[in-house]
Coordinates of C-alpha atoms in Angstrom, one line a residue:
M674 CA 73.4 173.4 81.4
A675 CA 75.4 174.9 84.1
L676 CA 79.0 174.4 84.7
V677 CA 81.7 175.9 86.9
G678 CA 84.6 173.4 87.3
H679 CA 85.8 173.6 83.4
P680 CA 83.8 176.9 82.3
M681 CA 84.7 175.7 78.9
Y682 CA 82.4 172.7 78.5
D683 CA 85.1 171.2 77.4
A684 CA 87.5 169.0 80.2
P685 CA 88.7 165.1 78.7
A686 CA 88.0 163.1 81.4
S687 CA 91.0 160.2 80.6
E688 CA 93.3 163.5 81.8
A689 CA 91.8 163.3 85.4
L690 CA 92.3 159.7 85.9
P691 CA 95.0 158.4 88.2
P692 CA 98.1 156.6 86.5
T693 CA 97.2 153.3 89.3
P694 CA 93.8 152.1 90.1
P695 CA 94.2 151.7 94.0
S696 CA 93.0 149.0 95.9
L697 CA 89.5 147.8 95.8
A698 CA 89.1 148.7 99.9
D699 CA 90.9 152.6 99.6
A700 CA 88.5 152.6 96.5
T701 CA 85.4 151.9 99.0
T702 CA 86.6 153.8 101.5
A703 CA 87.2 157.2 100.0
F704 CA 84.3 156.5 97.5
L705 CA 82.2 156.6 100.8
K706 CA 84.1 159.0 103.2
W707 CA 82.3 162.3 101.9
R708 CA 79.5 161.2 100.2
P709 CA 76.1 162.3 101.2
Q710 CA 73.5 159.6 102.7
C711 CA 70.3 161.5 102.1
H712 CA 70.8 163.3 99.2
L713 CA 69.8 162.7 95.9
Q714 CA 73.3 161.2 93.7
A715 CA 74.0 159.7 90.8
S716 CA 75.4 155.9 91.0
H717 CA 79.1 157.1 90.3
G718 CA 81.1 160.6 88.5
W719 CA 80.2 163.5 87.4
M720 CA 76.3 165.1 88.1
N721 CA 74.9 169.0 88.0
D722 CA 71.7 170.5 87.0
P723 CA 68.7 168.4 87.7
C724 CA 66.3 168.8 84.9
A725 CA 63.0 168.0 84.0
V726 CA 61.6 167.5 86.9
S727 CA 58.1 166.1 88.4
Y728 CA 55.7 165.0 90.8
D729 CA 53.7 162.4 88.8
P730 CA 50.1 162.1 90.7
E731 CA 49.0 158.7 89.2
E732 CA 52.2 156.5 89.7
R733 CA 52.6 158.7 93.2
V734 CA 56.4 159.2 92.7
Y735 CA 59.2 162.0 92.3
R736 CA 61.3 162.1 89.3
V737 CA 64.5 163.7 88.6
F738 CA 66.9 163.7 85.7
F739 CA 70.1 165.2 85.9
Q740 CA 73.5 166.1 83.9
W741 CA 75.7 163.3 83.8
N742 CA 79.0 162.1 83.6
P743 CA 78.8 158.5 83.6
Q744 CA 82.9 157.9 82.5
S745 CA 84.5 160.3 85.0
P746 CA 84.1 162.6 88.1
F747 CA 84.8 165.3 86.3
W748 CA 82.5 167.3 83.6
D749 CA 82.3 165.5 79.9
H750 CA 80.0 163.4 77.7
I751 CA 76.7 164.8 79.6
C752 CA 73.9 162.9 79.1
W753 CA 70.9 162.6 81.2
G754 CA 70.9 160.5 84.6
G755 CA 67.2 159.1 86.5
A756 CA 65.9 158.6 89.5
E757 CA 62.4 158.9 91.4
S758 CA 61.2 158.3 95.1
A759 CA 57.9 158.8 96.8
N760 CA 59.1 159.6 99.9
L761 CA 62.2 162.5 98.8
L762 CA 64.5 160.1 101.4
D763 CA 64.9 157.0 99.4
W764 CA 65.8 157.3 95.6
T765 CA 65.8 154.5 93.0
V766 CA 68.7 155.7 90.7
L767 CA 69.1 154.4 87.5
S768 CA 72.9 152.7 86.6
A769 CA 72.7 153.6 82.7
P770 CA 72.5 157.0 81.2
V771 CA 68.4 157.6 79.6
L772 CA 69.9 159.9 77.1
S773 CA 73.7 160.0 75.4
P774 CA 75.1 162.1 72.6
E775 CA 74.5 159.6 69.8
T776 CA 73.3 162.1 67.0
S777 CA 74.8 164.8 64.8
Y778 CA 72.8 167.7 66.5
D779 CA 73.4 166.4 69.9
G780 CA 76.4 164.5 69.7
K781 CA 78.2 166.9 71.8
G782 CA 76.0 166.9 75.0
I783 CA 72.6 166.3 76.4
F784 CA 72.2 169.7 78.6
T785 CA 69.4 170.9 80.6
G786 CA 65.5 170.6 79.8
C787 CA 62.1 170.5 80.8
T788 CA 59.0 168.2 81.1
V789 CA 56.2 169.6 78.4
S790 CA 52.6 169.5 79.9
P791 CA 50.7 167.4 80.3
S792 CA 52.7 164.5 81.5
S793 CA 51.2 162.0 83.4
G794 CA 52.3 158.2 84.7
K795 CA 54.4 156.5 82.6
Q796 CA 54.0 158.7 79.6
I797 CA 56.7 161.9 79.9
T798 CA 57.7 164.7 77.5
I799 CA 60.0 166.7 77.5
L800 CA 62.6 169.2 75.9
Y801 CA 66.4 169.4 76.1
T802 CA 69.1 171.4 74.9
S803 CA 71.1 169.6 72.3
V804 CA 74.5 170.3 71.7
S805 CA 76.5 169.4 68.3
R806 CA 79.5 171.5 68.9
L807 CA 82.1 172.7 72.0
P808 CA 83.5 174.5 74.0
I809 CA 80.5 176.7 75.2
H810 CA 81.3 179.9 77.1
Y811 CA 79.6 183.4 77.4
S812 CA 83.3 185.2 77.0
L813 CA 83.7 183.5 74.1
P814 CA 82.5 184.1 70.1
Y815 CA 79.2 182.1 69.9
H816 CA 78.2 180.0 66.8
L817 CA 74.7 179.8 65.8
G818 CA 73.5 176.0 65.8
M819 CA 75.7 174.9 68.3
E820 CA 72.8 174.9 71.1
T821 CA 69.7 173.7 69.9
L822 CA 65.8 172.4 70.7
S823 CA 64.8 169.3 70.9
T824 CA 62.1 166.9 72.4
A825 CA 61.8 163.1 73.0
T826 CA 59.0 161.2 74.4
S827 CA 59.0 158.0 77.4
T828 CA 56.4 155.6 78.0
D829 CA 58.1 153.5 80.6
G830 CA 58.6 156.2 83.4
G831 CA 61.8 158.4 81.8
R832 CA 63.5 155.1 81.5
T833 CA 63.4 154.8 77.8
W834 CA 63.7 157.7 75.1
A835 CA 62.4 158.3 72.0
R836 CA 63.3 160.9 70.0
S837 CA 61.0 163.3 67.3
K838 CA 62.0 163.1 63.8
K839 CA 61.5 166.7 63.9
N840 CA 64.6 167.4 65.7
P841 CA 65.9 169.7 66.4
I842 CA 62.4 171.7 66.4
L843 CA 64.2 175.1 67.1
G844 CA 67.9 176.8 66.8
P845 CA 68.5 180.2 67.3
N846 CA 69.3 181.4 64.0
H847 CA 66.4 184.2 64.3
L848 CA 68.8 185.8 67.0
A849 CA 71.4 186.5 64.3
D850 CA 71.4 190.1 64.8
L851 CA 71.4 189.9 68.6
N852 CA 74.8 188.5 69.3
I853 CA 74.1 186.4 72.1
T854 CA 76.1 184.3 74.4
G855 CA 74.1 181.3 74.5
W856 CA 70.6 179.6 74.1
R857 CA 70.1 177.0 76.3
D858 CA 68.0 175.4 79.2
P859 CA 64.3 175.8 77.8
F860 CA 61.3 176.0 80.6
V861 CA 58.0 175.5 79.6
T862 CA 55.4 177.0 81.6
K863 CA 51.4 178.4 81.8
W864 CA 51.7 182.2 82.5
A865 CA 48.0 183.8 83.1
S866 CA 49.4 187.5 83.8
M867 CA 51.1 186.9 80.6
D868 CA 48.0 186.2 78.5
N869 CA 45.9 188.8 80.7
I870 CA 48.8 191.6 78.9
L871 CA 48.9 190.1 75.7
G872 CA 44.7 189.6 75.6
R873 CA 44.6 186.5 75.5
K874 CA 41.1 184.3 76.6
E875 CA 42.7 181.0 76.2
A876 CA 45.6 179.6 78.0
R877 CA 49.0 179.2 76.2
L878 CA 52.3 178.1 76.6
Y879 CA 54.8 180.2 77.0
G880 CA 58.8 179.1 76.7
L881 CA 62.0 180.2 78.3
I882 CA 65.2 180.2 76.9
S883 CA 68.0 181.4 78.6
G884 CA 71.4 183.5 77.5
G885 CA 72.4 186.9 77.0
I886 CA 73.4 189.6 75.1
R887 CA 77.3 190.4 74.7
D888 CA 78.2 193.8 76.0
T889 CA 74.4 194.5 76.5
A890 CA 72.7 192.5 79.1
P891 CA 71.7 188.9 80.5
T892 CA 68.6 187.6 79.6
C893 CA 66.0 185.3 78.5
F894 CA 64.0 184.3 75.6
L895 CA 60.7 184.1 75.5
Y896 CA 58.2 182.3 72.9
D897 CA 54.8 181.2 72.7
I898 CA 54.0 177.8 72.3
D899 CA 51.0 176.0 70.4
P900 CA 49.4 174.2 73.2
T901 CA 48.4 171.4 70.6
D902 CA 51.9 171.1 69.1
T903 CA 54.8 172.1 71.7
T904 CA 56.9 171.8 69.0
S905 CA 55.6 174.7 67.2
W906 CA 57.7 177.3 68.8
N907 CA 57.1 181.5 68.3
Y908 CA 60.0 184.4 68.9
I909 CA 58.5 186.6 71.0
G910 CA 61.5 189.0 72.3
P911 CA 64.0 189.3 75.1
L912 CA 61.9 189.0 77.9
M913 CA 63.9 191.7 80.3
K914 CA 67.0 193.3 80.0
V915 CA 68.8 194.3 83.1
E916 CA 72.4 196.0 82.8
R917 CA 75.2 193.5 83.6
N918 CA 76.2 192.9 86.6
Y919 CA 73.8 194.9 88.0
R920 CA 72.8 194.3 91.9
A921 CA 70.7 196.8 93.6
S922 CA 72.2 196.3 96.7
R923 CA 74.3 193.7 99.4
W924 CA 70.7 192.2 100.0
S925 CA 70.2 191.3 95.9
G926 CA 72.2 189.1 93.9
D927 CA 74.8 190.1 90.9
S928 CA 73.0 189.5 87.5
G929 CA 75.8 188.5 86.1
L930 CA 76.5 188.8 82.2
N931 CA 75.1 185.4 80.9
W932 CA 71.8 183.9 82.3
E933 CA 70.9 179.6 83.0
V934 CA 68.0 177.8 83.6
A935 CA 65.9 180.7 84.5
N936 CA 62.4 179.8 85.2
V937 CA 59.2 181.4 86.2
L938 CA 57.4 181.5 89.3
T939 CA 53.7 182.5 89.3
F940 CA 51.8 183.6 92.5
D941 CA 48.5 185.1 92.5
Q942 CA 49.9 188.9 92.8
Y943 CA 53.5 188.1 91.9
D944 CA 56.0 186.6 88.7
F945 CA 59.4 186.1 89.9
L946 CA 61.9 184.9 87.4
L947 CA 64.0 182.2 89.1
I948 CA 67.6 182.3 87.5
S949 CA 71.1 181.2 87.3
A950 CA 73.7 184.1 86.7
E951 CA 76.8 183.2 85.3
G952 CA 79.8 185.5 84.8
G953 CA 79.7 187.2 88.5
A954 CA 82.1 189.5 90.4
E955 CA 85.4 188.1 90.7
R956 CA 86.5 185.8 93.9
N957 CA 90.3 184.9 93.7
G958 CA 90.8 186.0 90.6
K959 CA 87.8 183.8 89.0
S960 CA 84.1 184.8 88.1
T961 CA 81.6 183.6 90.0
R962 CA 78.2 182.3 89.5
G963 CA 74.8 182.5 91.6
S964 CA 71.5 181.4 92.0
I965 CA 69.2 184.6 92.6
W966 CA 65.6 185.3 91.6
I967 CA 63.6 188.5 90.3
A968 CA 60.1 189.7 91.1
G969 CA 58.8 191.7 87.8
S970 CA 56.2 193.2 86.1
L971 CA 54.8 192.6 82.5
Q972 CA 54.9 195.9 80.5
G973 CA 52.4 196.1 77.7
T974 CA 55.1 196.6 75.5
T975 CA 55.6 195.5 72.0
P976 CA 56.8 193.0 72.3
V977 CA 56.2 192.5 75.8
T978 CA 58.8 192.6 78.6
M979 CA 59.5 192.4 82.5
K980 CA 60.3 195.4 84.6
Y981 CA 62.7 194.2 87.2
D982 CA 60.6 195.6 90.7
F983 CA 62.6 194.1 93.2
G984 CA 65.2 190.7 93.8
G985 CA 67.4 188.5 95.9
I986 CA 69.3 185.7 96.3
F987 CA 67.4 182.3 96.6
D988 CA 71.0 180.8 97.9
H989 CA 74.3 182.5 99.2
G990 CA 76.5 179.7 98.8
D991 CA 77.5 176.7 96.5
Y992 CA 73.7 176.1 95.4
Y993 CA 72.8 176.6 91.6
A994 CA 70.9 175.6 88.2
S995 CA 67.6 175.5 89.9
N996 CA 64.6 174.0 88.2
T997 CA 60.7 173.8 89.5
F998 CA 57.7 172.3 89.0
R999 CA 54.1 172.3 90.7
D1000 CA 54.1 169.4 93.4
E1001 CA 50.0 168.1 92.8
S1002 CA 50.6 166.3 96.2
L1003 CA 51.6 169.8 98.3
D1004 CA 48.5 172.0 97.1
N1005 CA 50.4 172.4 94.0
A1006 CA 52.8 174.4 95.5
I1007 CA 56.4 175.4 93.7
V1008 CA 59.4 172.7 94.3
A1009 CA 62.7 173.3 93.7
W1010 CA 65.9 171.1 92.9
G1011 CA 69.2 172.7 92.6
W1012 CA 73.2 171.2 92.6
I1013 CA 75.3 171.5 95.1
A1014 CA 79.1 171.6 93.5
E1015 CA 82.0 169.8 94.5
E1016 CA 84.0 173.2 94.2
A1017 CA 85.7 172.9 97.1
L1018 CA 87.4 169.2 96.8
S1019 CA 90.7 169.0 95.2
D1020 CA 90.9 167.4 92.2
D1021 CA 93.0 164.2 93.2
L1022 CA 90.7 163.9 96.3
I1023 CA 87.8 163.7 93.5
V1024 CA 89.1 161.0 91.5
R1025 CA 89.8 159.2 94.4
Q1026 CA 86.3 159.1 95.7
N1027 CA 85.2 158.5 91.7
W1028 CA 81.8 160.8 92.3
S1029 CA 81.8 164.7 91.8
G1030 CA 78.2 166.5 93.1
S1031 CA 74.4 166.3 94.9
I1032 CA 71.6 167.8 94.2
S1033 CA 69.8 169.3 96.9
L1034 CA 67.0 168.9 99.3
A1035 CA 63.5 169.6 97.6
R1036 CA 62.5 173.6 98.4
V1037 CA 59.3 174.4 98.9
I1038 CA 59.4 178.5 97.5
S1039 CA 56.6 180.8 98.5
V1040 CA 55.4 184.4 98.8
A1041 CA 56.4 184.8 102.4
A1042 CA 55.4 188.2 104.2
V1043 CA 56.1 190.2 107.2
K1044 CA 53.3 192.6 109.0
S1045 CA 53.3 195.1 111.5
V1046 CA 56.8 196.2 110.9
A1047 CA 58.2 198.6 113.1
G1048 CA 61.7 198.4 111.9
A1049 CA 64.7 196.3 110.9
L1050 CA 68.0 195.6 113.0
H1051 CA 69.6 198.2 111.6
S1052 CA 69.2 198.7 108.1
P1053 CA 66.6 201.3 106.7
I1054 CA 63.6 199.1 105.4
D1055 CA 63.8 201.2 102.2
Q1056 CA 67.5 199.8 101.5
L1057 CA 66.1 196.0 102.0
T1058 CA 66.3 195.7 98.2
N1059 CA 64.8 192.1 98.5
F1060 CA 61.4 193.2 100.0
K1061 CA 58.5 195.1 98.7
A1062 CA 57.7 197.2 101.3
V1063 CA 54.2 198.4 102.1
K1064 CA 53.6 201.7 104.3
S1065 CA 50.1 201.2 106.6
E1066 CA 48.7 202.6 110.1
D1067 CA 51.0 199.6 112.1
G1068 CA 54.1 199.5 110.5
Y1069 CA 55.1 198.2 106.7
E1070 CA 54.1 194.7 105.3
L1071 CA 57.3 193.2 103.9
T1072 CA 57.0 190.2 100.6
T1073 CA 59.9 188.2 100.1
L1074 CA 60.7 184.9 98.3
G1075 CA 59.8 182.3 100.9
V1076 CA 61.8 179.2 100.7
D1077 CA 62.2 176.3 103.3
V1078 CA 63.0 172.6 102.9
H1079 CA 60.0 170.3 101.3
P1080 CA 57.3 169.2 104.6
R1081 CA 57.4 165.5 103.0
Y1082 CA 61.1 164.8 103.1
I1083 CA 61.2 166.6 106.8
S1084 CA 58.5 164.0 107.9
S1085 CA 60.3 161.1 106.0
F1086 CA 63.8 162.0 107.6
R1087 CA 62.5 162.3 111.1
Q1088 CA 60.5 159.2 110.4
R1089 CA 63.7 157.4 109.6
A1090 CA 65.9 158.8 112.7
K1091 CA 67.2 156.7 115.3
H1092 CA 67.8 159.4 117.8
N1093 CA 66.1 162.8 118.8
T1094 CA 67.5 164.6 120.6
V1095 CA 66.5 167.4 122.6
I1096 CA 68.4 170.2 123.9
P1097 CA 66.5 172.1 126.8
A1098 CA 66.4 175.6 126.7
V1099 CA 69.9 177.3 127.4
T1100 CA 70.2 181.4 128.9
F1101 CA 73.7 182.9 127.7
A1102 CA 74.5 185.8 130.3
R1103 CA 78.0 185.6 128.7
P1104 CA 79.6 183.9 126.0
G1105 CA 80.0 180.6 125.5
V1106 CA 79.3 177.2 124.2
V1107 CA 76.9 174.3 125.3
D1108 CA 77.8 170.7 123.9
C1109 CA 74.4 169.5 122.4
G1110 CA 75.5 165.4 123.1
V1111 CA 75.0 164.7 119.6
S1112 CA 77.9 162.9 117.6
S1113 CA 76.9 162.3 114.1
T1114 CA 77.4 163.4 110.0
S1115 CA 73.8 163.6 109.1
W1116 CA 71.4 165.3 111.2
E1117 CA 69.0 167.9 111.2
L1118 CA 68.6 170.6 113.7
E1119 CA 66.1 173.5 114.6
T1120 CA 65.8 175.9 117.1
E1121 CA 65.0 179.2 117.8
I1122 CA 67.2 182.5 119.7
A1123 CA 66.3 185.4 121.1
L1124 CA 69.0 188.5 120.7
S1125 CA 69.4 192.2 120.8
S1126 CA 70.4 194.3 118.1
S1127 CA 73.8 194.2 119.7
T1128 CA 74.5 190.7 119.9
A1129 CA 77.8 190.1 117.9
H1130 CA 77.9 185.7 117.4
V1131 CA 74.9 183.4 117.9
G1132 CA 74.7 179.9 116.1
L1133 CA 76.0 176.3 116.2
V1134 CA 79.7 175.0 115.5
A1135 CA 79.0 172.0 113.2
L1136 CA 81.2 168.9 112.5
H1137 CA 83.5 169.8 115.2
S1138 CA 86.5 167.6 117.1
A1139 CA 86.3 167.1 120.6
D1140 CA 88.9 170.2 120.8
Y1141 CA 87.6 171.9 118.3
S1142 CA 90.6 172.5 115.9
Q1143 CA 88.3 171.3 113.2
Q1144 CA 85.0 173.0 113.3
T1145 CA 82.3 174.5 111.4
R1146 CA 80.9 177.6 112.1
L1147 CA 77.2 178.6 111.3
V1148 CA 76.9 181.9 113.2
F1149 CA 74.7 185.0 113.0
S1150 CA 75.6 188.3 113.7
S1151 CA 72.6 191.3 114.4
E1152 CA 75.3 193.9 114.1
N1153 CA 76.4 193.1 110.6
E1154 CA 72.5 192.0 109.7
T1155 CA 75.3 188.8 108.6
F1156 CA 74.6 185.1 108.5
T1157 CA 78.0 183.4 108.0
I1158 CA 78.9 179.8 107.4
D1159 CA 83.3 180.1 108.2
R1160 CA 84.9 177.1 106.2
S1161 CA 88.4 178.1 107.9
R1162 CA 88.6 175.2 109.4
S1163 CA 86.1 172.9 107.9
G1164 CA 88.8 170.2 107.0
N1165 CA 89.8 168.5 103.7
G1166 CA 89.3 171.4 101.0
K1167 CA 90.6 173.7 99.0
E1168 CA 89.5 177.6 98.7
L1169 CA 87.2 177.0 101.6
H1170 CA 85.9 180.5 101.5
A1171 CA 83.3 181.9 103.9
H1172 CA 79.6 182.4 102.5
D1173 CA 77.9 185.5 104.0
A1174 CA 74.0 185.7 103.5
P1175 CA 72.9 189.1 104.8
H1176 CA 69.6 188.7 106.8
T1177 CA 67.7 190.7 109.3
L1178 CA 65.5 189.9 111.6
F1179 CA 62.3 192.8 111.9
T1180 CA 60.6 194.2 115.0
T1181 CA 57.0 194.3 114.6
R1182 CA 54.2 195.6 116.8
T1183 CA 51.5 193.6 118.4
S1184 CA 47.5 194.0 118.7
D1185 CA 48.1 196.2 122.1
G1186 CA 51.0 198.6 120.5
A1187 CA 54.0 196.7 122.0
E1188 CA 56.9 196.0 120.2
E1189 CA 59.2 192.8 120.0
I1190 CA 62.3 191.5 117.8
E1191 CA 61.3 188.2 116.0
K1192 CA 63.5 185.3 117.1
L1193 CA 66.3 184.4 114.9
K1194 CA 64.8 180.5 113.7
L1195 CA 67.3 178.1 112.8
H1196 CA 67.1 175.0 109.8
V1197 CA 69.9 173.5 109.2
F1198 CA 70.5 169.9 107.5
C1199 CA 73.9 168.4 107.6
D1200 CA 74.8 165.4 105.8
R1201 CA 78.4 164.1 105.6
S1202 CA 79.7 166.6 103.2
V1203 CA 76.4 169.0 102.5
I1204 CA 75.5 171.6 104.6
E1205 CA 71.8 173.0 104.0
V1206 CA 70.9 176.3 106.1
F1207 CA 67.5 177.6 106.1
L1208 CA 66.3 181.1 108.4
N1209 CA 63.3 182.7 109.1
G1210 CA 62.1 180.5 106.0
R1211 CA 63.3 183.8 104.2
T1212 CA 67.5 182.8 103.5
A1213 CA 69.0 179.7 102.0
I1214 CA 72.7 179.5 102.4
S1215 CA 74.2 175.5 101.3
T1216 CA 77.8 174.5 101.5
R1217 CA 80.3 171.7 101.1
V1218 CA 83.1 170.5 103.6
Y1219 CA 85.3 167.9 103.9
P1220 CA 85.5 166.9 107.7
D1221 CA 87.9 163.9 109.3
E1222 CA 85.6 161.5 110.7
A1223 CA 85.8 162.1 114.1
S1224 CA 84.8 165.6 113.4
C1225 CA 81.0 164.9 114.1
R1226 CA 80.1 167.0 117.1
I1227 CA 77.5 170.0 117.4
S1228 CA 77.6 172.8 119.8
L1229 CA 75.7 176.0 120.3
V1230 CA 77.6 178.9 120.7
V1231 CA 77.1 182.7 121.5
E1232 CA 80.2 185.0 121.7
N1233 CA 81.5 188.4 121.6
F1234 CA 78.0 190.3 122.2
T1235 CA 77.4 193.5 124.6
E1236 CA 74.5 193.1 125.2
G1237 CA 72.5 190.5 126.5
P1238 CA 71.1 188.1 127.4
V1239 CA 71.0 185.4 124.5
H1240 CA 67.8 182.9 124.5
F1241 CA 67.7 179.4 122.6
S1242 CA 64.5 177.9 123.0
E1243 CA 64.5 174.2 122.8
T1244 CA 67.1 172.6 120.8
K1245 CA 66.0 169.4 118.6
V1246 CA 68.6 167.4 116.7
W1247 CA 67.4 164.5 114.5
H1248 CA 70.0 162.2 113.8
G1249 CA 71.0 158.6 113.2
I1250 CA 70.1 158.6 109.9
T1251 CA 70.7 157.2 105.9
G1252 CA 68.9 157.6 103.0
K1253 CA 68.1 154.4 100.8
A1254 CA 69.7 154.4 97.2
T1255 CA 68.4 151.7 94.6
I1256 CA 70.6 151.2 91.7
E1257 CA 69.0 149.7 88.9

């Protein structure tokens, strides 16, 4: 479960309702004005964390359940909604909750959960956080038993569920001596390196439940699960204890005070934790939260623990609460969805549109490597704490967590596009702007930019008006090694602060010994009020903007540079796209 706008998990919807309903025409206009067309959303109301995400190879569909309040566009009365898609662009969204708070152990909320393997066809088993008491927040005293672990099964693809008679199958009473700050968001996985370090010859299942230990550390609690009986969980210990608000450098995320929705990502040579950390450094007097990752190595301690090796930020913007799965249709790649919040819109406008929040585009996670590295734009290699650096004769080999949009979504998006505009390659010898000749609020853009280490700002001016009075700037500063989404003139929002993402480009050595600076690879998806940016397959930034309808143009921009030229390769824009949401 993740919540920012109402941090105490206790916000009655009735207080936010307008005194008089708007006319049908006005309500429809408000509902559609900033509503994304190519992202998964609930039919109406509040939504947050994706839950129990999966791909079903028998039915050949993706399934996403999500936190939902169908009664209001604000957090309260949390149920699960559900949706499925064959192509990741068009979704069938269920019009009624599939799980609602209705028992003594989950009467205050059905919080985040996961699927349990094996689930296939229309037969699905889930684990979820059952909530019996509110409010819940890491800053408040924690009452053992307010969050418990429950399970349910479905035989019709998740449209209806049968709760287990054993519910709740586990509570946190065994942690009574730790003074915990939270205990929620189960994640279950096979884990070969955990089997190895525990000396197990047969694969087991392992479970994580996220939380923290008050005044000590955020963490996730590790459990051993019987594969033949997934209601049988045995506590091992806290998997990792990092310092509160630990941040190795600006290249790595703030560990916060309490963890949510922790997932294990296992690759051949690396184990990662993908974490939603709350209680980060304050901005404008409010604590922040972030989506971070940690690469760690298991330690043969008693109990087993995981040591922090290096870490980074999974998304530098409004994205939170990742949940992952293995996609059998994509060579078993790890795929993530997250929640993109509605934080920058006033409560009044949220009431008018009668919805809040979106699920991100599906993202493929990988281990990304850059070889034969001579150096970065400015930062010493050993200061890039989001990379593992191994020195060799040819330079460094750098490893980090990679991320980009799912190729099936890209294919579906481009096939649906009515227009594919190609802007010829252009070289800037001085600062300037080139209008792309595109007027659209839903588009995908790809380009590569060759620049020097002293170029100040290069990138896009997106969703701008004809006179540029309204605009969202997506610009990279090679001098500061930072990509910024500047929302200061993005339209109808509140607290439209900039999102800054540390990002650098590497000088690599070719086989003949020559050195060259890698190009900035810019991949952007814009969907009315949602923008998701991906850089070189290793940096992501998501945000929300609320422009006027006439602010729909795109331009290439170069400014304030002292050394050039700057060269944009052929820029491609796919636009004129509408996803199809079928409500059942």
